[in-house]
């Protein structure tokens, strides 16, 4: 990963040097000429680094770059960034001449160092390149498979056979994509179906094409013609190939497998599909891909998500590969070890094959135990084994996603990621890059998560209404560890000074075991779920040696005082003290952390009040507050004009929020949870123009019917999601709660409103509404008129509403005509719960 990191660092520095702010600084300091030299040299270095990344597997000399030049480049970049902040502070004081001299000298030295690196590029056989995502591999698949060697895919095979033989046809050739993680068995399933006797007899022509990664149309035509006819036609031009292809397919019912497709360029796919339109009715295409976006582009029907093999099927496959037939009965001890090995594979067929084949030549118990107890990344892998197969997916990632993916290995296996949490960490580490000048970091991060989900790096997606969660497959986690090399550590093993991101479990090892040899960590995540990490002095010592920290996660810590030396963490972007019930106050010096973007005090029930100078945290974008205060100070949080997300959680004594909330003009998300004594919301709430998510849950004293909050406008708001629950005074939803978003609201969640008796008449005007959940509202007796006109509504769930249930019975209920058009309607009368999520 070192080359990717260096490429990104050079790119980020270039971006900063090219910004208007840096142009002004360079003029003010009189160092513009040196700045321009630095930009030119970094551009060359960035191109060299990209070439280094693509030659990584072939050039041993590049290890020197990894160990010396790239590390030196990073050190200088980070040092210059840190010094720049100090110099700017000094400059603002009294000594601009000293600043100009010092900064000019540092840039000059950096230029000399970079020029030397650039001059040496020929020595390492490097050339300047532009970035490209095409990764040329020699991987080739074929149509044959030994049917007896395939286990556990009967149901999937039948699903595909039904698709292939279905007599229903449309205008387009039906295309079914098979989607799944690398190594799960997509190609094997396609081979199985391709060789099925009923399929052979159904089609006049069967064509198997392993698709080139750059999706070259000419090469695809050559492959299709060769598979269909055996004819080689490499010397033909595209027009000649087109004619031969049409002759080949004309009037014939064909079945084509396009295996291992990576292309997500819709224009290229449309061009190929137009060339295949000459076949007869009943022709079918199956596409295998790891990327959901490819499936979306190519498929005419919903993709088939290939599931992991069951444990029983994995064990059968493993025993078949590791032993000769019947031999396993003679080795009960090895079979027991094999059961543990199979559990490591988590249902991925290629992983089972890799480890089964690895052990087929040894019956030594120690060898088997070594495989069971070792990380997959440390085991020998051949070219077609599981990690190289997964590495291909990594190689196809654009450079800006590689470091985001590798960073995820800092968390333990089976860790449940919250999208908001992960995006904040990426943001704090400076991983988020955008070609669009005005794109917000939160939107960039969400785009990154969606892309990694699409490419099967993340799985087990679960919608949580205001956010979503997901996990990494254990094998994908092994891949992330392998590409992260020594920069990430989550296992509490021996650490090197190169570690930049560290997860340390204090519940398994005391704070005294925290490493002493960390030189420049950027992320320090201390997990303490069992409350054993009570060595405040040891944590303070680690912080004192980690002055370049950008992320400090002290979740579930138990100390009473935040270490005073935290004020020296000038680069800190992310700080969480969540679920620390002992801390009572934050030091005022925390307000000097003007780079801080996220401050999380979730569940810090002992905090008496927020720091009086909190308004100086001018970079803060995400703030979660738990406090014992009854009132919040004016000119405090309301001065944090960069805030995008604000949450009040379990502020038990809080009676009112600050009145000048309208100053938070960038606020997108506002959540008020379990503030039991909150009696009213501020008037300024209705003047938040960018608010997209609003959640109000378990605020028993809150009155939402006050006339003074009536909104003058019905439109112009931007609310997308609204959740209200546990507000017993509410009998009907007031229109002001929409904040002028009657045309934009998409998702509505209503829960635990025991006195809610009706939905308002304006409900019928929510023309963008896509989903509604109404849970545990026992007095709600009917749906309002006009619901049948909400054509965007796709999902309706009702639970714990007995009166409403009777009116929504399919076909016979009085309200059924209002909701008959909703594709997904669920009713669960057992769903009477007070869960806040």
PDB file of C-alpha atoms in Angstrom, residues 624-757:
ATOM      1  CA  UNK A 624     -22.915  14.600  19.822  1.00  0.00           C
ATOM      2  CA  UNK A 625     -23.806  15.967  23.260  1.00  0.00           C
ATOM      3  CA  UNK A 626     -24.773  14.381  26.553  1.00  0.00           C
ATOM      4  CA  UNK A 627     -24.874  16.884  29.417  1.00  0.00           C
ATOM      5  CA  UNK A 628     -26.584  17.565  32.757  1.00  0.00           C
ATOM      6  CA  UNK A 629     -27.301  21.186  31.846  1.00  0.00           C
ATOM      7  CA  UNK A 630     -30.866  22.498  31.960  1.00  0.00           C
ATOM      8  CA  UNK A 631     -30.096  25.243  29.433  1.00  0.00           C
ATOM      9  CA  UNK A 632     -27.418  25.561  26.768  1.00  0.00           C
ATOM     10  CA  UNK A 633     -25.491  28.795  26.598  1.00  0.00           C
ATOM     11  CA  UNK A 634     -26.226  31.267  23.837  1.00  0.00           C
ATOM     12  CA  UNK A 635     -23.354  32.016  21.459  1.00  0.00           C
ATOM     13  CA  UNK A 636     -22.016  28.530  22.059  1.00  0.00           C
ATOM     14  CA  UNK A 637     -23.003  25.685  19.753  1.00  0.00           C
ATOM     15  CA  UNK A 638     -24.855  28.157  17.553  1.00  0.00           C
ATOM     16  CA  UNK A 639     -21.500  29.668  16.538  1.00  0.00           C
ATOM     17  CA  UNK A 640     -20.318  26.365  15.056  1.00  0.00           C
ATOM     18  CA  UNK A 641     -21.372  27.275  11.544  1.00  0.00           C
ATOM     19  CA  UNK A 642     -19.557  24.308   9.955  1.00  0.00           C
ATOM     20  CA  UNK A 643     -21.809  21.822  11.791  1.00  0.00           C
ATOM     21  CA  UNK A 644     -23.461  19.238   9.521  1.00  0.00           C
ATOM     22  CA  UNK A 645     -24.689  16.826  12.180  1.00  0.00           C
ATOM     23  CA  UNK A 646     -25.886  17.599  15.715  1.00  0.00           C
ATOM     24  CA  UNK A 647     -27.220  15.099  18.246  1.00  0.00           C
ATOM     25  CA  UNK A 648     -28.512  15.593  21.791  1.00  0.00           C
ATOM     26  CA  UNK A 649     -28.608  12.242  23.594  1.00  0.00           C
ATOM     27  CA  UNK A 650     -29.844  11.599  27.135  1.00  0.00           C
ATOM     28  CA  UNK A 651     -29.611  15.228  28.204  1.00  0.00           C
ATOM     29  CA  UNK A 652     -31.902  14.395  31.130  1.00  0.00           C
ATOM     30  CA  UNK A 653     -32.209  17.900  32.588  1.00  0.00           C
ATOM     31  CA  UNK A 654     -32.299  19.854  29.346  1.00  0.00           C
ATOM     32  CA  UNK A 655     -35.468  21.959  29.087  1.00  0.00           C
ATOM     33  CA  UNK A 656     -34.660  24.068  26.043  1.00  0.00           C
ATOM     34  CA  UNK A 657     -32.173  24.169  23.226  1.00  0.00           C
ATOM     35  CA  UNK A 658     -30.387  27.388  22.286  1.00  0.00           C
ATOM     36  CA  UNK A 659     -32.651  29.899  20.543  1.00  0.00           C
ATOM     37  CA  UNK A 660     -30.163  30.992  17.871  1.00  0.00           C
ATOM     38  CA  UNK A 661     -30.122  27.562  16.218  1.00  0.00           C
ATOM     39  CA  UNK A 662     -30.934  29.265  12.910  1.00  0.00           C
ATOM     40  CA  UNK A 663     -27.264  30.288  12.707  1.00  0.00           C
ATOM     41  CA  UNK A 664     -26.407  26.669  11.836  1.00  0.00           C
ATOM     42  CA  UNK A 665     -27.060  27.240   8.158  1.00  0.00           C
ATOM     43  CA  UNK A 666     -25.033  24.187   7.067  1.00  0.00           C
ATOM     44  CA  UNK A 667     -26.811  21.743   9.412  1.00  0.00           C
ATOM     45  CA  UNK A 668     -28.069  18.627   7.612  1.00  0.00           C
ATOM     46  CA  UNK A 669     -28.948  16.309  10.496  1.00  0.00           C
ATOM     47  CA  UNK A 670     -30.526  17.037  13.882  1.00  0.00           C
ATOM     48  CA  UNK A 671     -31.346  14.298  16.397  1.00  0.00           C
ATOM     49  CA  UNK A 672     -32.902  14.724  19.831  1.00  0.00           C
ATOM     50  CA  UNK A 673     -33.028  11.418  21.723  1.00  0.00           C
ATOM     51  CA  UNK A 674     -34.146  10.701  25.296  1.00  0.00           C
ATOM     52  CA  UNK A 675     -34.192  14.288  26.482  1.00  0.00           C
ATOM     53  CA  UNK A 676     -37.000  13.563  28.922  1.00  0.00           C
ATOM     54  CA  UNK A 677     -37.456  17.108  30.296  1.00  0.00           C
ATOM     55  CA  UNK A 678     -37.254  18.997  27.027  1.00  0.00           C
ATOM     56  CA  UNK A 679     -40.447  21.068  26.815  1.00  0.00           C
ATOM     57  CA  UNK A 680     -40.084  22.957  23.551  1.00  0.00           C
ATOM     58  CA  UNK A 681     -38.042  23.398  20.405  1.00  0.00           C
ATOM     59  CA  UNK A 682     -36.518  26.736  19.382  1.00  0.00           C
ATOM     60  CA  UNK A 683     -38.258  29.011  16.899  1.00  0.00           C
ATOM     61  CA  UNK A 684     -35.141  29.110  14.774  1.00  0.00           C
ATOM     62  CA  UNK A 685     -35.596  25.459  13.859  1.00  0.00           C
ATOM     63  CA  UNK A 686     -37.901  26.447  11.018  1.00  0.00           C
ATOM     64  CA  UNK A 687     -35.133  28.507   9.399  1.00  0.00           C
ATOM     65  CA  UNK A 688     -32.647  25.690   8.788  1.00  0.00           C
ATOM     66  CA  UNK A 689     -32.516  25.615   4.971  1.00  0.00           C
ATOM     67  CA  UNK A 690     -30.279  22.561   4.532  1.00  0.00           C
ATOM     68  CA  UNK A 691     -31.758  20.217   7.158  1.00  0.00           C
ATOM     69  CA  UNK A 692     -32.321  16.778   5.600  1.00  0.00           C
ATOM     70  CA  UNK A 693     -32.752  14.445   8.598  1.00  0.00           C
ATOM     71  CA  UNK A 694     -34.739  15.180  11.747  1.00  0.00           C
ATOM     72  CA  UNK A 695     -35.230  12.690  14.578  1.00  0.00           C
ATOM     73  CA  UNK A 696     -37.153  13.328  17.820  1.00  0.00           C
ATOM     74  CA  UNK A 697     -37.421  10.262  20.058  1.00  0.00           C
ATOM     75  CA  UNK A 698     -38.453   9.677  23.701  1.00  0.00           C
ATOM     76  CA  UNK A 699     -38.954  13.262  24.787  1.00  0.00           C
ATOM     77  CA  UNK A 700     -41.919  12.772  27.113  1.00  0.00           C
ATOM     78  CA  UNK A 701     -42.412  16.422  28.108  1.00  0.00           C
ATOM     79  CA  UNK A 702     -42.062  17.843  24.618  1.00  0.00           C
ATOM     80  CA  UNK A 703     -44.989  19.790  23.186  1.00  0.00           C
ATOM     81  CA  UNK A 704     -44.900  19.919  19.386  1.00  0.00           C
ATOM     82  CA  UNK A 705     -48.264  21.628  18.944  1.00  0.00           C
ATOM     83  CA  UNK A 706     -47.280  25.162  19.903  1.00  0.00           C
ATOM     84  CA  UNK A 707     -48.793  27.773  17.585  1.00  0.00           C
ATOM     85  CA  UNK A 708     -45.717  29.997  17.601  1.00  0.00           C
ATOM     86  CA  UNK A 709     -43.843  27.365  15.617  1.00  0.00           C
ATOM     87  CA  UNK A 710     -46.328  27.425  12.760  1.00  0.00           C
ATOM     88  CA  UNK A 711     -44.440  27.783   9.519  1.00  0.00           C
ATOM     89  CA  UNK A 712     -45.188  30.588   7.108  1.00  0.00           C
ATOM     90  CA  UNK A 713     -44.211  28.482   4.088  1.00  0.00           C
ATOM     91  CA  UNK A 714     -45.207  25.035   2.865  1.00  0.00           C
ATOM     92  CA  UNK A 715     -42.308  24.579   0.447  1.00  0.00           C
ATOM     93  CA  UNK A 716     -38.635  25.458   0.150  1.00  0.00           C
ATOM     94  CA  UNK A 717     -37.363  22.998   2.784  1.00  0.00           C
ATOM     95  CA  UNK A 718     -34.987  20.102   2.170  1.00  0.00           C
ATOM     96  CA  UNK A 719     -36.084  17.470   4.704  1.00  0.00           C
ATOM     97  CA  UNK A 720     -35.703  13.902   3.388  1.00  0.00           C
ATOM     98  CA  UNK A 721     -36.140  11.751   6.504  1.00  0.00           C
ATOM     99  CA  UNK A 722     -38.320  12.387   9.553  1.00  0.00           C
ATOM    100  CA  UNK A 723     -38.615  10.168  12.627  1.00  0.00           C
ATOM    101  CA  UNK A 724     -40.870  10.941  15.602  1.00  0.00           C
ATOM    102  CA  UNK A 725     -41.441   8.620  18.541  1.00  0.00           C
ATOM    103  CA  UNK A 726     -42.070   8.559  22.267  1.00  0.00           C
ATOM    104  CA  UNK A 727     -43.771  11.978  22.380  1.00  0.00           C
ATOM    105  CA  UNK A 728     -46.979  11.152  24.292  1.00  0.00           C
ATOM    106  CA  UNK A 729     -48.509  14.637  24.051  1.00  0.00           C
ATOM    107  CA  UNK A 730     -48.728  14.366  20.279  1.00  0.00           C
ATOM    108  CA  UNK A 731     -52.224  13.617  18.993  1.00  0.00           C
ATOM    109  CA  UNK A 732     -51.674  14.681  15.394  1.00  0.00           C
ATOM    110  CA  UNK A 733     -48.625  15.667  13.378  1.00  0.00           C
ATOM    111  CA  UNK A 734     -48.329  19.463  13.062  1.00  0.00           C
ATOM    112  CA  UNK A 735     -47.463  20.667   9.574  1.00  0.00           C
ATOM    113  CA  UNK A 736     -44.602  22.824  10.796  1.00  0.00           C
ATOM    114  CA  UNK A 737     -42.660  19.630  11.592  1.00  0.00           C
ATOM    115  CA  UNK A 738     -42.078  19.248   7.839  1.00  0.00           C
ATOM    116  CA  UNK A 739     -40.103  22.519   7.861  1.00  0.00           C
ATOM    117  CA  UNK A 740     -41.458  23.414   4.452  1.00  0.00           C
ATOM    118  CA  UNK A 741     -40.507  20.047   2.960  1.00  0.00           C
ATOM    119  CA  UNK A 742     -43.872  18.819   1.757  1.00  0.00           C
ATOM    120  CA  UNK A 743     -42.394  18.191  -1.711  1.00  0.00           C
ATOM    121  CA  UNK A 744     -39.085  16.637  -0.585  1.00  0.00           C
ATOM    122  CA  UNK A 745     -39.871  14.262   2.314  1.00  0.00           C
ATOM    123  CA  UNK A 746     -39.060  10.685   1.249  1.00  0.00           C
ATOM    124  CA  UNK A 747     -39.074   8.588   4.441  1.00  0.00           C
ATOM    125  CA  UNK A 748     -41.347   8.884   7.473  1.00  0.00           C
ATOM    126  CA  UNK A 749     -40.974   6.869  10.698  1.00  0.00           C
ATOM    127  CA  UNK A 750     -43.625   7.128  13.427  1.00  0.00           C
ATOM    128  CA  UNK A 751     -43.296   5.081  16.595  1.00  0.00           C
ATOM    129  CA  UNK A 752     -44.604   4.833  20.144  1.00  0.00           C
ATOM    130  CA  UNK A 753     -47.117   7.717  19.827  1.00  0.00           C
ATOM    131  CA  UNK A 754     -49.760   6.303  22.149  1.00  0.00           C
ATOM    132  CA  UNK A 755     -52.151   9.240  21.732  1.00  0.00           C
ATOM    133  CA  UNK A 756     -51.806   9.722  17.976  1.00  0.00           C
ATOM    134  CA  UNK A 757     -55.344   9.285  16.674  1.00  0.00           C
TER     135      UNK A 757
END
